[in-house]
């Protein structure tokens, strides 16, 4: 797994107290809120990959060795629109992940009661 999948990886790790890789490894044991954060992170990661892919497609389209004419301009316009849509979806996925992180950070704290374990009394015979 790459060191960083999204620009919010460090915030996810801080909110959950563990690495992204560990979250994926322990997915079956996550709380419901942590699982929602992980799902939102996964969605954002896919959206980031889509934006990168569409950006490269735009660069390839622009780099073609062909005459600048109406067809090339139409192709560039179409590809730019696809990239804009992908970026919009990525921005929505990012906002969703931020909302999930805030939910997790503002969850009610569960009071923990320490359990004192003492040694069993010794029997004298």
mmCIF file with all atom_site columns, C-alpha atoms in Angstrom:
data_model
loop_
_atom_site.group_PDB
_atom_site.id
_atom_site.type_symbol
_atom_site.label_atom_id
_atom_site.label_alt_id
_atom_site.label_comp_id
_atom_site.label_asym_id
_atom_site.label_entity_id
_atom_site.label_seq_id
_atom_site.pdbx_PDB_ins_code
_atom_site.Cartn_x
_atom_site.Cartn_y
_atom_site.Cartn_z
_atom_site.occupancy
_atom_site.B_iso_or_equiv
_atom_site.pdbx_formal_charge
_atom_site.auth_seq_id
_atom_site.auth_comp_id
_atom_site.auth_asym_id
_atom_site.auth_atom_id
_atom_site.pdbx_PDB_model_num
ATOM 1   C CA . UNK A 1 1   ? 0.000   0.000   0.000   1.00 0.00 ? 1   UNK A CA 1
ATOM 2   C CA . UNK A 1 2   ? 1.389   3.444   -0.873  1.00 0.00 ? 2   UNK A CA 1
ATOM 3   C CA . UNK A 1 3   ? 2.584   5.675   1.934   1.00 0.00 ? 3   UNK A CA 1
ATOM 4   C CA . UNK A 1 4   ? -0.184  8.179   1.251   1.00 0.00 ? 4   UNK A CA 1
ATOM 5   C CA . UNK A 1 5   ? -3.418  7.644   -0.631  1.00 0.00 ? 5   UNK A CA 1
ATOM 6   C CA . UNK A 1 6   ? -5.100  10.981  0.061   1.00 0.00 ? 6   UNK A CA 1
ATOM 7   C CA . UNK A 1 7   ? -4.198  14.308  1.593   1.00 0.00 ? 7   UNK A CA 1
ATOM 8   C CA . UNK A 1 8   ? -6.372  13.397  4.598   1.00 0.00 ? 8   UNK A CA 1
ATOM 9   C CA . UNK A 1 9   ? -4.519  10.201  5.545   1.00 0.00 ? 9   UNK A CA 1
ATOM 10  C CA . UNK A 1 10  ? -2.793  11.804  8.527   1.00 0.00 ? 10  UNK A CA 1
ATOM 11  C CA . UNK A 1 11  ? -6.125  13.115  9.853   1.00 0.00 ? 11  UNK A CA 1
ATOM 12  C CA . UNK A 1 12  ? -7.724  9.671   9.514   1.00 0.00 ? 12  UNK A CA 1
ATOM 13  C CA . UNK A 1 13  ? -4.780  8.069   11.290  1.00 0.00 ? 13  UNK A CA 1
ATOM 14  C CA . UNK A 1 14  ? -4.866  10.667  14.074  1.00 0.00 ? 14  UNK A CA 1
ATOM 15  C CA . UNK A 1 15  ? -8.625  10.298  14.568  1.00 0.00 ? 15  UNK A CA 1
ATOM 16  C CA . UNK A 1 16  ? -8.457  6.514   14.719  1.00 0.00 ? 16  UNK A CA 1
ATOM 17  C CA . UNK A 1 17  ? -5.094  6.229   16.414  1.00 0.00 ? 17  UNK A CA 1
ATOM 18  C CA . UNK A 1 18  ? -3.580  3.812   13.926  1.00 0.00 ? 18  UNK A CA 1
ATOM 19  C CA . UNK A 1 19  ? -2.196  3.644   10.404  1.00 0.00 ? 19  UNK A CA 1
ATOM 20  C CA . UNK A 1 20  ? -4.306  3.258   7.260   1.00 0.00 ? 20  UNK A CA 1
ATOM 21  C CA . UNK A 1 21  ? -2.652  -0.115  6.618   1.00 0.00 ? 21  UNK A CA 1
ATOM 22  C CA . UNK A 1 22  ? -3.552  -1.315  10.116  1.00 0.00 ? 22  UNK A CA 1
ATOM 23  C CA . UNK A 1 23  ? -7.131  -0.128  9.637   1.00 0.00 ? 23  UNK A CA 1
ATOM 24  C CA . UNK A 1 24  ? -7.474  -2.247  6.517   1.00 0.00 ? 24  UNK A CA 1
ATOM 25  C CA . UNK A 1 25  ? -5.887  -5.215  8.280   1.00 0.00 ? 25  UNK A CA 1
ATOM 26  C CA . UNK A 1 26  ? -8.230  -4.910  11.263  1.00 0.00 ? 26  UNK A CA 1
ATOM 27  C CA . UNK A 1 27  ? -11.339 -3.946  9.281   1.00 0.00 ? 27  UNK A CA 1
ATOM 28  C CA . UNK A 1 28  ? -13.460 -6.786  10.667  1.00 0.00 ? 28  UNK A CA 1
ATOM 29  C CA . UNK A 1 29  ? -12.892 -5.581  14.243  1.00 0.00 ? 29  UNK A CA 1
ATOM 30  C CA . UNK A 1 30  ? -13.549 -1.866  13.747  1.00 0.00 ? 30  UNK A CA 1
ATOM 31  C CA . UNK A 1 31  ? -16.367 -0.050  15.487  1.00 0.00 ? 31  UNK A CA 1
ATOM 32  C CA . UNK A 1 32  ? -19.268 1.100   13.316  1.00 0.00 ? 32  UNK A CA 1
ATOM 33  C CA . UNK A 1 33  ? -17.991 4.697   13.270  1.00 0.00 ? 33  UNK A CA 1
ATOM 34  C CA . UNK A 1 34  ? -14.429 3.655   12.447  1.00 0.00 ? 34  UNK A CA 1
ATOM 35  C CA . UNK A 1 35  ? -15.744 1.399   9.667   1.00 0.00 ? 35  UNK A CA 1
ATOM 36  C CA . UNK A 1 36  ? -17.654 4.361   8.198   1.00 0.00 ? 36  UNK A CA 1
ATOM 37  C CA . UNK A 1 37  ? -14.461 6.442   8.272   1.00 0.00 ? 37  UNK A CA 1
ATOM 38  C CA . UNK A 1 38  ? -12.574 3.639   6.534   1.00 0.00 ? 38  UNK A CA 1
ATOM 39  C CA . UNK A 1 39  ? -15.308 3.291   3.880   1.00 0.00 ? 39  UNK A CA 1
ATOM 40  C CA . UNK A 1 40  ? -15.263 7.058   3.279   1.00 0.00 ? 40  UNK A CA 1
ATOM 41  C CA . UNK A 1 41  ? -11.468 6.940   3.010   1.00 0.00 ? 41  UNK A CA 1
ATOM 42  C CA . UNK A 1 42  ? -11.695 4.106   0.497   1.00 0.00 ? 42  UNK A CA 1
ATOM 43  C CA . UNK A 1 43  ? -14.204 6.114   -1.575  1.00 0.00 ? 43  UNK A CA 1
ATOM 44  C CA . UNK A 1 44  ? -11.923 9.156   -1.487  1.00 0.00 ? 44  UNK A CA 1
ATOM 45  C CA . UNK A 1 45  ? -8.919  7.050   -2.520  1.00 0.00 ? 45  UNK A CA 1
ATOM 46  C CA . UNK A 1 46  ? -10.819 5.765   -5.554  1.00 0.00 ? 46  UNK A CA 1
ATOM 47  C CA . UNK A 1 47  ? -11.938 9.295   -6.422  1.00 0.00 ? 47  UNK A CA 1
ATOM 48  C CA . UNK A 1 48  ? -8.341  10.555  -6.174  1.00 0.00 ? 48  UNK A CA 1
ATOM 49  C CA . UNK A 1 49  ? -7.226  7.784   -8.548  1.00 0.00 ? 49  UNK A CA 1
ATOM 50  C CA . UNK A 1 50  ? -9.993  8.704   -10.998 1.00 0.00 ? 50  UNK A CA 1
ATOM 51  C CA . UNK A 1 51  ? -8.963  12.378  -10.973 1.00 0.00 ? 51  UNK A CA 1
ATOM 52  C CA . UNK A 1 52  ? -5.331  11.410  -11.610 1.00 0.00 ? 52  UNK A CA 1
ATOM 53  C CA . UNK A 1 53  ? -6.373  9.106   -14.460 1.00 0.00 ? 53  UNK A CA 1
ATOM 54  C CA . UNK A 1 54  ? -8.597  11.712  -16.111 1.00 0.00 ? 54  UNK A CA 1
ATOM 55  C CA . UNK A 1 55  ? -5.903  14.362  -15.751 1.00 0.00 ? 55  UNK A CA 1
ATOM 56  C CA . UNK A 1 56  ? -3.451  12.130  -17.607 1.00 0.00 ? 56  UNK A CA 1
ATOM 57  C CA . UNK A 1 57  ? -6.055  11.515  -20.305 1.00 0.00 ? 57  UNK A CA 1
ATOM 58  C CA . UNK A 1 58  ? -6.417  15.284  -20.709 1.00 0.00 ? 58  UNK A CA 1
ATOM 59  C CA . UNK A 1 59  ? -2.646  15.688  -20.973 1.00 0.00 ? 59  UNK A CA 1
ATOM 60  C CA . UNK A 1 60  ? -2.455  12.929  -23.584 1.00 0.00 ? 60  UNK A CA 1
ATOM 61  C CA . UNK A 1 61  ? -5.263  14.543  -25.558 1.00 0.00 ? 61  UNK A CA 1
ATOM 62  C CA . UNK A 1 62  ? -3.519  17.929  -25.435 1.00 0.00 ? 62  UNK A CA 1
ATOM 63  C CA . UNK A 1 63  ? -0.142  16.456  -26.354 1.00 0.00 ? 63  UNK A CA 1
ATOM 64  C CA . UNK A 1 64  ? -1.284  14.808  -29.568 1.00 0.00 ? 64  UNK A CA 1
ATOM 65  C CA . UNK A 1 65  ? 0.658   15.866  -32.601 1.00 0.00 ? 65  UNK A CA 1
ATOM 66  C CA . UNK A 1 66  ? -2.247  17.093  -34.633 1.00 0.00 ? 66  UNK A CA 1
ATOM 67  C CA . UNK A 1 67  ? -3.534  20.294  -36.034 1.00 0.00 ? 67  UNK A CA 1
ATOM 68  C CA . UNK A 1 68  ? -5.406  22.548  -33.621 1.00 0.00 ? 68  UNK A CA 1
ATOM 69  C CA . UNK A 1 69  ? -8.860  22.564  -35.129 1.00 0.00 ? 69  UNK A CA 1
ATOM 70  C CA . UNK A 1 70  ? -12.461 22.385  -34.002 1.00 0.00 ? 70  UNK A CA 1
ATOM 71  C CA . UNK A 1 71  ? -12.251 18.621  -33.433 1.00 0.00 ? 71  UNK A CA 1
ATOM 72  C CA . UNK A 1 72  ? -9.204  18.897  -31.158 1.00 0.00 ? 72  UNK A CA 1
ATOM 73  C CA . UNK A 1 73  ? -10.793 21.737  -29.225 1.00 0.00 ? 73  UNK A CA 1
ATOM 74  C CA . UNK A 1 74  ? -14.003 19.713  -28.851 1.00 0.00 ? 74  UNK A CA 1
ATOM 75  C CA . UNK A 1 75  ? -11.990 16.689  -27.624 1.00 0.00 ? 75  UNK A CA 1
ATOM 76  C CA . UNK A 1 76  ? -10.149 18.861  -25.110 1.00 0.00 ? 76  UNK A CA 1
ATOM 77  C CA . UNK A 1 77  ? -13.406 20.410  -23.949 1.00 0.00 ? 77  UNK A CA 1
ATOM 78  C CA . UNK A 1 78  ? -15.007 16.991  -23.508 1.00 0.00 ? 78  UNK A CA 1
ATOM 79  C CA . UNK A 1 79  ? -12.024 15.642  -21.572 1.00 0.00 ? 79  UNK A CA 1
ATOM 80  C CA . UNK A 1 80  ? -11.880 18.750  -19.401 1.00 0.00 ? 80  UNK A CA 1
ATOM 81  C CA . UNK A 1 81  ? -15.551 18.270  -18.540 1.00 0.00 ? 81  UNK A CA 1
ATOM 82  C CA . UNK A 1 82  ? -14.866 14.660  -17.539 1.00 0.00 ? 82  UNK A CA 1
ATOM 83  C CA . UNK A 1 83  ? -11.982 15.847  -15.350 1.00 0.00 ? 83  UNK A CA 1
ATOM 84  C CA . UNK A 1 84  ? -14.179 18.525  -13.753 1.00 0.00 ? 84  UNK A CA 1
ATOM 85  C CA . UNK A 1 85  ? -16.833 15.913  -12.935 1.00 0.00 ? 85  UNK A CA 1
ATOM 86  C CA . UNK A 1 86  ? -14.210 13.624  -11.410 1.00 0.00 ? 86  UNK A CA 1
ATOM 87  C CA . UNK A 1 87  ? -12.840 16.500  -9.316  1.00 0.00 ? 87  UNK A CA 1
ATOM 88  C CA . UNK A 1 88  ? -16.356 17.356  -8.110  1.00 0.00 ? 88  UNK A CA 1
ATOM 89  C CA . UNK A 1 89  ? -16.912 13.756  -7.034  1.00 0.00 ? 89  UNK A CA 1
ATOM 90  C CA . UNK A 1 90  ? -13.517 13.769  -5.309  1.00 0.00 ? 90  UNK A CA 1
ATOM 91  C CA . UNK A 1 91  ? -14.382 16.981  -3.460  1.00 0.00 ? 91  UNK A CA 1
ATOM 92  C CA . UNK A 1 92  ? -17.672 15.434  -2.294  1.00 0.00 ? 92  UNK A CA 1
ATOM 93  C CA . UNK A 1 93  ? -15.871 12.289  -1.119  1.00 0.00 ? 93  UNK A CA 1
ATOM 94  C CA . UNK A 1 94  ? -13.376 14.456  0.756   1.00 0.00 ? 94  UNK A CA 1
ATOM 95  C CA . UNK A 1 95  ? -16.164 16.413  2.459   1.00 0.00 ? 95  UNK A CA 1
ATOM 96  C CA . UNK A 1 96  ? -17.842 13.128  3.431   1.00 0.00 ? 96  UNK A CA 1
ATOM 97  C CA . UNK A 1 97  ? -14.614 11.804  4.942   1.00 0.00 ? 97  UNK A CA 1
ATOM 98  C CA . UNK A 1 98  ? -14.108 15.025  6.906   1.00 0.00 ? 98  UNK A CA 1
ATOM 99  C CA . UNK A 1 99  ? -17.665 14.732  8.240   1.00 0.00 ? 99  UNK A CA 1
ATOM 100 C CA . UNK A 1 100 ? -17.021 11.119  9.310   1.00 0.00 ? 100 UNK A CA 1
ATOM 101 C CA . UNK A 1 101 ? -13.817 12.151  11.070  1.00 0.00 ? 101 UNK A CA 1
ATOM 102 C CA . UNK A 1 102 ? -15.676 14.918  12.922  1.00 0.00 ? 102 UNK A CA 1
ATOM 103 C CA . UNK A 1 103 ? -18.385 12.441  13.961  1.00 0.00 ? 103 UNK A CA 1
ATOM 104 C CA . UNK A 1 104 ? -15.716 10.155  15.330  1.00 0.00 ? 104 UNK A CA 1
ATOM 105 C CA . UNK A 1 105 ? -13.942 12.955  17.188  1.00 0.00 ? 105 UNK A CA 1
ATOM 106 C CA . UNK A 1 106 ? -17.183 14.260  18.714  1.00 0.00 ? 106 UNK A CA 1
ATOM 107 C CA . UNK A 1 107 ? -18.579 10.926  19.800  1.00 0.00 ? 107 UNK A CA 1
ATOM 108 C CA . UNK A 1 108 ? -19.538 10.753  23.444  1.00 0.00 ? 108 UNK A CA 1
ATOM 109 C CA . UNK A 1 109 ? -16.718 9.519   25.578  1.00 0.00 ? 109 UNK A CA 1
ATOM 110 C CA . UNK A 1 110 ? -17.450 6.258   27.322  1.00 0.00 ? 110 UNK A CA 1
ATOM 111 C CA . UNK A 1 111 ? -16.495 6.403   30.948  1.00 0.00 ? 111 UNK A CA 1
ATOM 112 C CA . UNK A 1 112 ? -14.137 3.654   31.864  1.00 0.00 ? 112 UNK A CA 1
ATOM 113 C CA . UNK A 1 113 ? -14.160 2.180   35.294  1.00 0.00 ? 113 UNK A CA 1
ATOM 114 C CA . UNK A 1 114 ? -10.903 0.651   36.355  1.00 0.00 ? 114 UNK A CA 1
ATOM 115 C CA . UNK A 1 115 ? -11.202 -2.905  37.522  1.00 0.00 ? 115 UNK A CA 1
ATOM 116 C CA . UNK A 1 116 ? -8.970  -3.696  40.416  1.00 0.00 ? 116 UNK A CA 1
ATOM 117 C CA . UNK A 1 117 ? -7.763  -7.221  40.424  1.00 0.00 ? 117 UNK A CA 1
ATOM 118 C CA . UNK A 1 118 ? -6.270  -8.363  43.653  1.00 0.00 ? 118 UNK A CA 1
ATOM 119 C CA . UNK A 1 119 ? -4.637  -11.619 44.458  1.00 0.00 ? 119 UNK A CA 1
ATOM 120 C CA . UNK A 1 120 ? -6.851  -14.227 46.058  1.00 0.00 ? 120 UNK A CA 1
ATOM 121 C CA . UNK A 1 121 ? -6.361  -14.475 49.789  1.00 0.00 ? 121 UNK A CA 1
ATOM 122 C CA . UNK A 1 122 ? -3.928  -17.158 50.776  1.00 0.00 ? 122 UNK A CA 1
ATOM 123 C CA . UNK A 1 123 ? -5.174  -20.030 52.872  1.00 0.00 ? 123 UNK A CA 1
ATOM 124 C CA . UNK A 1 124 ? -3.256  -21.095 55.882  1.00 0.00 ? 124 UNK A CA 1
ATOM 125 C CA . UNK A 1 125 ? -3.457  -24.741 56.769  1.00 0.00 ? 125 UNK A CA 1
#
